[in-house]
Short mmCIF file of C-alpha atoms and ligand atoms in Angstrom, two decimals:
data_model
loop_
_atom_site.label_atom_id
_atom_site.label_comp_id
_atom_site.label_asym_id
_atom_site.label_seq_id
_atom_site.Cartn_x
_atom_site.Cartn_y
_atom_site.Cartn_z
CA MET A 1 -0.14 0.03 -0.13
CA THR A 2 1.19 3.35 -0.96
CA THR A 3 1.51 6.39 1.88
CA GLN A 4 -0.42 8.62 0.24
CA ASN A 5 -3.73 8.35 -1.56
CA THR A 6 -6.70 10.49 -2.54
CA ARG A 7 -9.31 9.62 -0.63
CA ARG A 8 -10.80 7.93 -3.40
CA GLN A 9 -8.61 5.40 -4.00
CA VAL A 10 -8.37 4.96 -0.19
CA LEU A 11 -12.04 4.32 0.12
CA LYS A 12 -12.18 2.24 -3.14
CA GLY A 13 -9.12 0.23 -1.57
CA GLY A 14 -10.67 0.33 1.68
CA LEU A 15 -13.43 -2.00 0.08
CA ALA A 16 -11.45 -3.88 -1.60
CA MET A 17 -8.99 -5.42 0.81
CA ALA A 18 -10.80 -6.97 3.69
CA GLY A 19 -9.47 -5.96 7.43
CA LEU A 20 -9.03 -2.20 6.46
CA GLY A 21 -10.74 0.74 8.31
CA VAL A 22 -12.52 3.23 6.06
CA LEU A 23 -9.46 5.31 5.89
CA GLY A 24 -7.15 2.49 4.52
CA PHE A 25 -5.88 1.67 7.26
CA PRO A 26 -5.60 -1.40 8.74
CA ASN A 27 -7.61 -2.12 11.75
CA TRP A 28 -5.43 -4.37 13.64
CA VAL A 29 -5.51 -3.20 17.22
CA LEU A 30 -2.58 -4.67 19.46
CA PRO A 31 -4.39 -5.88 22.62
CA ALA A 32 -4.08 -2.77 25.17
CA LEU A 33 -3.20 -5.88 27.66
CA ALA A 34 -4.53 -9.47 26.98
CA GLN A 35 -6.73 -11.11 29.43
CA GLY A 36 -4.51 -12.02 32.43
CA ALA A 37 -1.46 -10.34 31.13
CA VAL A 38 0.98 -9.02 34.03
CA VAL A 39 3.18 -6.22 33.24
CA ILE A 40 7.00 -6.83 34.15
CA PRO A 41 8.05 -3.63 35.68
CA PHE A 42 11.48 -2.15 33.75
CA LEU A 43 14.14 -1.66 36.72
CA ASP A 44 15.79 1.10 34.27
CA ILE A 45 12.52 3.53 34.29
CA PRO A 46 12.02 4.61 37.57
CA GLU A 47 8.73 3.40 39.46
CA ASP A 48 7.86 7.40 40.20
CA VAL A 49 8.41 8.32 36.97
CA ASN A 50 6.08 11.55 36.33
CA PHE A 51 4.26 11.21 32.85
CA GLU A 52 2.06 14.31 33.68
CA PRO A 53 2.36 16.40 31.07
CA THR A 54 3.50 20.31 31.39
CA PRO A 55 2.38 22.89 29.74
CA GLU A 56 5.08 22.85 27.49
CA ARG A 57 5.99 19.22 27.15
CA ARG A 58 4.03 15.69 26.66
CA SER A 59 6.37 12.19 26.64
CA LEU A 60 4.49 9.24 25.82
CA ASP A 61 4.71 6.03 28.08
CA VAL A 62 5.70 3.82 25.78
CA ARG A 63 4.86 1.09 28.40
CA ARG A 64 1.07 1.76 27.54
CA ILE A 65 1.57 1.55 23.56
CA ASP A 66 -2.22 -0.43 22.20
CA GLY A 67 -1.97 0.19 18.69
CA PRO A 68 -0.21 1.20 15.88
CA PHE A 69 -1.44 4.79 15.97
CA THR A 70 -0.54 7.34 19.06
CA PRO A 71 -3.59 8.82 19.93
CA ALA A 72 -3.72 12.88 20.10
CA ASP A 73 -3.82 13.06 23.66
CA GLN A 74 -1.21 10.94 24.04
CA PHE A 75 1.10 12.01 21.43
CA PHE A 76 4.32 13.60 22.52
CA THR A 77 4.87 17.35 22.11
CA THR A 78 7.36 19.79 22.32
CA GLN A 79 8.71 23.19 21.27
CA HIS A 80 11.27 26.01 21.63
CA TYR A 81 8.91 29.26 21.80
CA GLY A 82 5.41 28.00 23.46
CA HIS A 83 2.29 28.10 21.71
CA PRO A 84 1.06 30.80 19.37
CA VAL A 85 -2.69 31.20 18.93
CA LEU A 86 -3.92 30.95 15.88
CA GLU A 87 -7.77 31.07 14.10
CA ALA A 88 -8.41 28.64 11.70
CA ALA A 89 -10.62 31.04 9.63
CA SER A 90 -8.22 33.55 9.22
CA HIS A 91 -4.51 31.64 9.07
CA ARG A 92 -3.03 31.94 5.99
CA LEU A 93 0.05 29.88 4.45
CA THR A 94 2.15 32.42 2.29
CA VAL A 95 4.62 31.20 -0.69
CA SER A 96 7.16 33.88 -1.60
CA GLY A 97 10.54 34.11 -3.06
CA LEU A 98 12.09 32.43 -5.77
CA VAL A 99 8.15 31.46 -7.31
CA ASP A 100 6.45 32.40 -10.47
CA ARG A 101 3.38 33.81 -8.40
CA SER A 102 3.49 34.63 -4.52
CA VAL A 103 0.53 32.75 -3.17
CA SER A 104 -1.63 33.52 0.06
CA LEU A 105 -3.66 30.05 0.88
CA SER A 106 -6.88 29.77 3.34
CA LEU A 107 -6.98 26.14 4.97
CA ASP A 108 -9.88 25.67 2.33
CA ASP A 109 -7.60 26.33 0.00
CA LEU A 110 -5.54 23.74 1.14
CA ARG A 111 -8.10 21.21 1.96
CA GLN A 112 -9.43 21.79 -1.84
CA MET A 113 -6.06 20.77 -2.71
CA GLY A 114 -5.45 17.80 -0.45
CA GLY A 115 -7.56 15.40 1.39
CA THR A 116 -4.60 12.87 1.35
CA GLU A 117 -3.58 10.73 3.83
CA LEU A 118 -0.24 10.02 5.25
CA ALA A 119 1.05 7.31 7.91
CA ALA A 120 4.28 8.84 9.64
CA GLY A 121 5.85 8.15 12.79
CA PHE A 122 8.62 10.20 14.54
CA GLU A 123 11.02 11.29 17.38
CA CYS A 124 12.26 14.58 18.84
CA SER A 125 16.10 14.18 17.87
CA GLY A 126 16.57 14.68 21.88
CA ASN A 127 14.57 10.96 22.90
CA ARG A 128 16.84 8.54 24.40
CA PRO A 129 16.99 6.01 27.21
CA PRO A 130 15.58 4.99 29.27
CA LEU A 131 12.25 6.79 28.63
CA GLN A 132 12.40 6.96 24.83
CA GLY A 133 8.93 8.80 25.21
CA SER A 134 9.53 11.78 22.63
CA SER A 135 8.42 9.62 20.02
CA SER A 136 4.68 8.79 18.31
CA ASN A 137 2.80 7.92 15.17
CA GLY A 138 0.41 9.38 13.52
CA ARG A 139 -2.22 9.34 10.44
CA TRP A 140 -1.91 12.90 8.98
CA THR A 141 -4.48 14.40 6.89
CA GLY A 142 -3.51 17.08 4.60
CA VAL A 143 -1.71 17.85 1.40
CA PRO A 144 1.56 16.75 -0.34
CA LEU A 145 3.96 19.75 -0.09
CA ARG A 146 4.93 19.89 -3.70
CA THR A 147 0.99 20.13 -4.96
CA VAL A 148 1.61 23.82 -3.17
CA LEU A 149 5.17 24.42 -4.52
CA GLU A 150 4.17 23.59 -7.80
CA HIS A 151 0.89 25.48 -7.43
CA ALA A 152 3.02 28.88 -6.88
CA GLY A 153 5.89 27.29 -9.57
CA VAL A 154 9.32 26.98 -8.11
CA GLN A 155 11.75 29.01 -10.49
CA ALA A 156 15.13 27.57 -11.77
CA ALA A 157 17.59 29.70 -9.23
CA ALA A 158 15.68 28.04 -6.24
CA ARG A 159 17.90 25.79 -4.33
CA GLU A 160 16.07 25.79 -0.65
CA VAL A 161 12.96 26.09 0.51
CA VAL A 162 12.47 27.89 4.16
CA PHE A 163 9.47 26.96 6.28
CA PHE A 164 8.68 29.30 9.06
CA GLY A 165 6.21 28.59 12.31
CA ALA A 166 3.92 31.74 13.48
CA ASP A 167 6.48 31.58 16.96
CA SER A 168 9.34 33.89 17.26
CA ARG A 169 11.09 35.12 19.94
CA GLU A 170 13.50 38.37 20.96
CA GLU A 171 16.75 36.58 21.20
CA GLU A 172 20.26 38.15 21.91
CA MET A 173 22.47 36.89 19.18
CA GLU A 174 25.99 36.87 19.09
CA TRP A 175 28.25 37.29 16.18
CA ARG A 176 32.18 37.70 16.57
CA ARG A 177 32.64 39.82 19.45
CA SER A 178 29.17 41.65 18.90
CA THR A 179 25.78 40.98 20.25
CA PHE A 180 22.30 41.83 18.39
CA SER A 181 18.82 41.66 19.91
CA VAL A 182 16.81 39.84 17.09
CA ASN A 183 13.89 38.77 16.28
CA VAL A 184 14.00 34.67 15.56
CA ARG A 185 11.35 33.02 13.97
CA PHE A 186 11.38 29.31 14.33
CA GLY A 187 12.51 27.99 10.85
CA ARG A 188 13.92 25.10 9.20
CA SER A 189 14.64 24.08 5.84
CA LEU A 190 14.76 21.48 3.10
CA PRO A 191 16.98 21.30 -0.19
CA ARG A 192 14.72 21.98 -3.50
CA GLU A 193 14.67 17.89 -4.61
CA HIS A 194 13.83 17.05 -1.05
CA ALA A 195 10.95 19.79 -1.06
CA LEU A 196 9.64 18.83 -4.18
CA SER A 197 9.89 14.87 -3.84
CA PRO A 198 6.57 13.31 -3.14
CA ALA A 199 6.80 12.69 0.93
CA PRO A 200 6.93 15.79 2.60
CA PHE A 201 3.14 16.95 3.54
CA LEU A 202 1.42 19.35 4.74
CA ALA A 203 -0.90 18.29 7.68
CA TYR A 204 -4.24 20.00 8.86
CA ALA A 205 -5.30 17.02 10.88
CA LEU A 206 -3.98 13.60 13.02
CA ASN A 207 -5.65 10.82 13.29
CA GLY A 208 -8.94 12.08 11.86
CA GLU A 209 -9.20 15.12 13.76
CA PRO A 210 -7.88 18.82 13.31
CA LEU A 211 -4.51 19.22 15.07
CA THR A 212 -4.66 20.37 18.27
CA ARG A 213 -2.58 23.56 19.47
CA HIS A 214 0.22 21.78 20.53
CA GLN A 215 0.56 19.65 17.63
CA GLY A 216 0.73 23.14 15.43
CA PHE A 217 -3.06 23.98 14.42
CA PRO A 218 -3.51 24.92 12.06
CA LEU A 219 -1.15 24.04 9.93
CA ARG A 220 2.40 22.18 10.37
CA LEU A 221 5.26 20.55 8.03
CA ILE A 222 5.29 16.76 8.00
CA VAL A 223 8.80 15.77 6.87
CA PRO A 224 8.54 11.68 6.63
CA GLY A 225 11.51 9.93 7.92
CA TRP A 226 13.28 12.64 9.26
CA TYR A 227 13.51 14.08 12.99
CA GLY A 228 10.84 15.90 14.69
CA VAL A 229 12.21 18.94 14.57
CA ALA A 230 12.05 19.02 10.92
CA ASN A 231 8.14 19.04 11.10
CA VAL A 232 7.34 22.98 11.88
CA LYS A 233 4.71 23.58 13.34
CA TRP A 234 1.96 27.01 13.10
CA LEU A 235 3.54 27.08 9.45
CA SER A 236 2.89 30.61 8.48
CA ASP A 237 5.56 31.28 5.56
CA ILE A 238 7.65 29.28 2.99
CA GLN A 239 10.25 30.93 1.59
CA VAL A 240 11.75 29.66 -1.69
CA GLN A 241 15.48 30.92 -1.90
CA HIS A 242 18.95 30.49 -3.50
CA GLU A 243 20.97 30.75 -0.59
CA ARG A 244 21.76 28.42 2.23
CA TYR A 245 19.36 28.60 4.98
CA VAL A 246 21.23 28.59 8.16
CA GLY A 247 19.09 29.83 11.15
CA LYS A 248 19.48 28.83 14.57
CA TRP A 249 17.19 26.17 14.42
CA GLN A 250 18.65 24.70 11.37
CA ALA A 251 22.36 25.05 11.32
CA ARG A 252 23.31 25.96 15.44
CA GLU A 253 20.89 24.20 17.74
CA TYR A 254 19.84 20.72 15.96
CA ARG A 255 23.10 19.68 15.27
CA THR A 256 25.70 16.33 16.13
CA ILE A 257 29.35 16.75 17.16
CA LYS A 258 30.84 13.38 16.28
CA GLY A 259 34.86 12.27 15.87
CA GLU A 260 35.47 9.35 14.08
CA MET A 261 38.90 7.46 13.57
CA VAL A 262 40.35 7.81 10.16
CA ASP A 263 43.57 6.57 9.50
CA GLY A 264 44.54 6.58 13.14
CA GLU A 265 43.23 10.06 13.76
CA MET A 266 40.12 11.82 15.20
CA ARG A 267 38.35 13.46 12.42
CA TRP A 268 34.97 15.77 14.37
CA ASN A 269 32.29 16.62 12.14
CA GLU A 270 29.33 18.82 12.63
CA THR A 271 26.48 17.84 10.86
CA ALA A 272 22.75 19.12 10.87
CA ILE A 273 20.04 17.01 12.19
CA GLY A 274 17.50 15.44 9.07
CA ALA A 275 16.80 11.95 8.35
CA MET A 276 16.11 9.83 11.47
CA ARG A 277 19.14 7.18 12.34
CA LEU A 278 17.89 3.51 12.17
CA LYS A 279 16.74 2.93 15.74
CA SER A 280 14.95 -0.01 17.91
CA PHE A 281 13.51 0.04 21.42
CA LEU A 282 11.77 -2.32 23.81
CA ALA A 283 8.42 -0.56 24.89
CA ARG A 284 6.69 -3.37 27.26
CA VAL A 285 7.53 -6.71 28.65
CA THR A 286 4.40 -8.58 29.57
CA ARG A 287 3.82 -12.02 31.24
CA GLU A 288 1.29 -14.24 29.51
CA GLY A 289 0.71 -17.21 31.01
CA SER A 290 4.35 -19.11 30.74
CA VAL A 291 5.50 -16.70 27.82
CA HIS A 292 7.10 -12.99 28.24
CA ARG A 293 5.84 -10.87 25.55
CA VAL A 294 8.43 -8.57 24.56
CA LEU A 295 6.92 -5.35 22.36
CA GLY A 296 9.02 -3.17 20.70
CA VAL A 297 9.29 -0.12 18.46
CA VAL A 298 11.17 0.69 15.02
CA LEU A 299 11.97 3.94 14.31
CA HIS A 300 13.61 4.95 10.57
CA ASP A 301 13.94 6.95 7.59
CA GLY A 302 11.77 4.72 5.68
CA THR A 303 14.20 2.58 4.33
CA PRO A 304 12.58 -1.29 4.34
CA VAL A 305 13.49 -3.24 7.51
CA ARG A 306 15.42 -6.44 6.75
CA SER A 307 15.07 -7.53 10.64
CA VAL A 308 14.90 -6.77 14.30
CA GLU A 309 16.04 -9.16 17.04
CA VAL A 310 16.34 -9.08 20.41
CA ARG A 311 18.62 -10.57 22.72
CA VAL A 312 17.96 -11.86 26.47
CA ASP A 313 21.46 -11.81 28.49
CA ASP A 314 24.23 -13.34 26.82
CA GLY A 315 21.91 -15.31 24.75
CA PRO A 316 22.15 -15.55 21.10
CA TRP A 317 20.12 -12.82 19.10
CA GLN A 318 16.83 -14.22 18.42
CA ALA A 319 14.66 -12.80 15.55
CA ALA A 320 11.38 -10.72 16.71
CA THR A 321 8.56 -10.42 14.96
CA MET A 322 7.69 -7.46 12.95
CA ASP A 323 3.45 -6.68 13.04
CA ARG A 324 2.51 -5.82 9.53
CA SER A 325 -0.28 -3.37 10.93
CA THR A 326 2.35 -0.36 9.96
CA PRO A 327 3.47 -1.40 6.70
CA GLU A 328 3.36 1.94 5.23
CA THR A 329 6.78 3.25 4.46
CA TYR A 330 6.91 5.95 7.34
CA ALA A 331 5.34 4.73 9.95
CA TRP A 332 7.04 3.55 12.86
CA LYS A 333 6.88 -0.31 13.18
CA LEU A 334 6.13 -2.50 15.93
CA PHE A 335 7.51 -5.96 16.64
CA THR A 336 6.73 -8.37 19.44
CA TYR A 337 9.55 -11.36 20.87
CA ASP A 338 8.13 -14.27 22.61
CA TRP A 339 10.49 -14.83 25.53
CA THR A 340 10.58 -18.42 26.86
CA GLY A 341 11.87 -20.13 29.70
CA ALA A 342 12.51 -17.07 31.69
CA THR A 343 14.40 -18.08 34.74
CA PRO A 344 13.80 -16.21 38.27
CA GLY A 345 16.14 -13.04 38.70
CA GLU A 346 17.10 -10.17 37.12
CA HIS A 347 17.48 -10.31 33.31
CA THR A 348 18.93 -7.44 30.72
CA LEU A 349 16.95 -7.64 27.16
CA VAL A 350 18.16 -5.33 24.28
CA SER A 351 16.68 -5.16 20.56
CA ARG A 352 18.72 -4.32 17.56
CA VAL A 353 17.55 -3.27 14.02
CA THR A 354 19.08 -4.19 10.73
CA ASP A 355 17.61 -2.19 7.77
CA ALA A 356 17.72 -3.27 3.50
CA ASN A 357 20.85 -1.65 2.96
CA GLY A 358 22.80 -3.74 5.96
CA GLN A 359 22.81 -0.71 8.29
CA VAL A 360 22.83 -1.83 11.95
CA GLN A 361 21.41 0.09 14.67
CA PRO A 362 24.93 1.03 16.40
CA THR A 363 25.81 0.13 19.98
CA ALA A 364 26.36 2.70 22.70
CA GLU A 365 30.14 1.95 22.22
CA ASP A 366 29.68 2.63 18.40
CA LEU A 367 28.55 6.00 19.58
CA GLU A 368 31.13 6.71 21.89
CA HIS A 369 32.49 10.01 19.78
CA LYS A 370 29.51 11.15 19.38
CA VAL A 371 29.76 13.79 22.23
CA THR A 372 26.48 15.46 21.52
CA PHE A 373 23.07 13.90 22.87
CA LEU A 374 20.75 14.31 19.86
CA GLU A 375 20.47 11.42 17.53
CA ASN A 376 21.13 8.90 20.29
CA ASN A 377 19.54 5.63 18.27
CA GLN A 378 22.13 3.30 20.06
CA GLN A 379 20.80 -0.14 21.19
CA ALA A 380 19.25 0.38 24.93
CA PRO A 381 19.48 -2.61 27.17
CA ARG A 382 16.49 -2.42 29.43
CA THR A 383 16.34 -4.78 32.86
CA VAL A 384 13.45 -6.62 34.56
CA ARG A 385 13.10 -8.84 37.32
CA ILE A 386 11.42 -12.36 36.80
CA SER A 387 10.10 -13.60 40.06
N1 LIG B 1 6.78 26.03 14.69
C1 LIG B 1 7.53 25.02 15.21
N2 LIG B 1 7.44 23.91 14.99
C2 LIG B 1 8.32 23.17 15.75
C3 LIG B 1 9.20 23.47 16.90
C4 LIG B 1 8.80 24.55 17.15
O1 LIG B 1 9.83 25.19 18.44
N3 LIG B 1 8.28 25.78 16.39
N4 LIG B 1 9.65 22.25 17.66
C5 LIG B 1 9.87 21.53 16.90
C6 LIG B 1 10.56 19.63 17.53
S1 LIG B 1 12.03 20.22 18.25
C7 LIG B 1 9.95 18.77 17.53
S2 LIG B 1 10.68 17.05 18.15
C8 LIG B 1 8.33 18.52 16.98
C9 LIG B 1 7.64 18.02 18.14
O2 LIG B 1 6.41 17.89 17.35
P1 LIG B 1 5.10 17.47 18.07
O3 LIG B 1 4.86 18.47 19.53
O4 LIG B 1 3.78 17.24 17.19
O5 LIG B 1 5.53 16.20 18.86
O6 LIG B 1 7.95 19.82 16.39
C10 LIG B 1 9.06 20.20 15.83
N5 LIG B 1 7.91 21.78 15.20
MO1 LIG B 2 13.04 17.61 19.25
#
């Protein structure tokens, strides 16, 4: 199944294919908890960890995942400049710069161009063990970005497409030995070819409901396969330009500093946050009769997944089973592993994912010379006590 379909195709497909819901997504529901199943606490997650949302942030309690899509009221959320309050009726998306015609689109204009669906999961690049709660999976409704860009007509000289939210803040900005007071908007960019490719998406609904204010009401960008920071919320302006965009949130705050040994010499690289690095983590362990069922999540850039494996203590890597309900390219992928013969005492469980290019999820040691904490995709061990 393709990730984006017109509503008509989706309905037709939905009728043609048994087991699919009205929107063409599978009805498969991961049992919230099978009858009689007992959740085994993770010893690496403190018992008193507080998942209550603050006005700024909400973390997903991954131990409660009970279906392929994260409900909007559990979807993790974060941002840097608070939540602008926008009116749906008066909101306009402007497209300007190196375009044949500058446009200003209302939500109704966008709805008339769109109504397609996209399954996409993402994590904040700061998501890391032990909670891994800055990650979620959504079913978005909106318009492919390129439909809007083609409507405005991207000129030949354009190399970069910049996306601005309605959020901004007055900041002291240092440059050499001077400091300037500048109004900084939240902005991110994509290279021309990526912006005009089929995947990037302008979303006005999540799981069939209008975006909430936290999720970027009334409009946001979704860059499938990329870390969360790319998904500009409260999207207001698209600027098409020739210059590379080096704004704070593009080039400075969201980067990774990592050393790599080349010919016995350490080379330090600074890279911007972009596509998600291949990752799996364990979300829950339950005891169901004599079996311990392990549930986990894969996040990736859309490259097909070749395998997911689980290891118990120092045992061999064992194949886990990919859940078939999230086959969409950019959705997160759930997997299960049935652990039999668990003995009383403390055990360490860990997962690793390999993609179709042979890329293997790295270990913590592999990432030893990554000195900044973003893009932590290490194999993340969890401990449990079996009684
Ligand atoms: N306008 C705007 N968009 C933004 C941000 C922001 O601060 N302002 N934060 C980004 C970051 S860092 C992440 S991880 C995601 C979080 O999206 P969510 O709140 O829907 O989970 O939004 C991104 N989009
Ligand atoms: Mo983020």
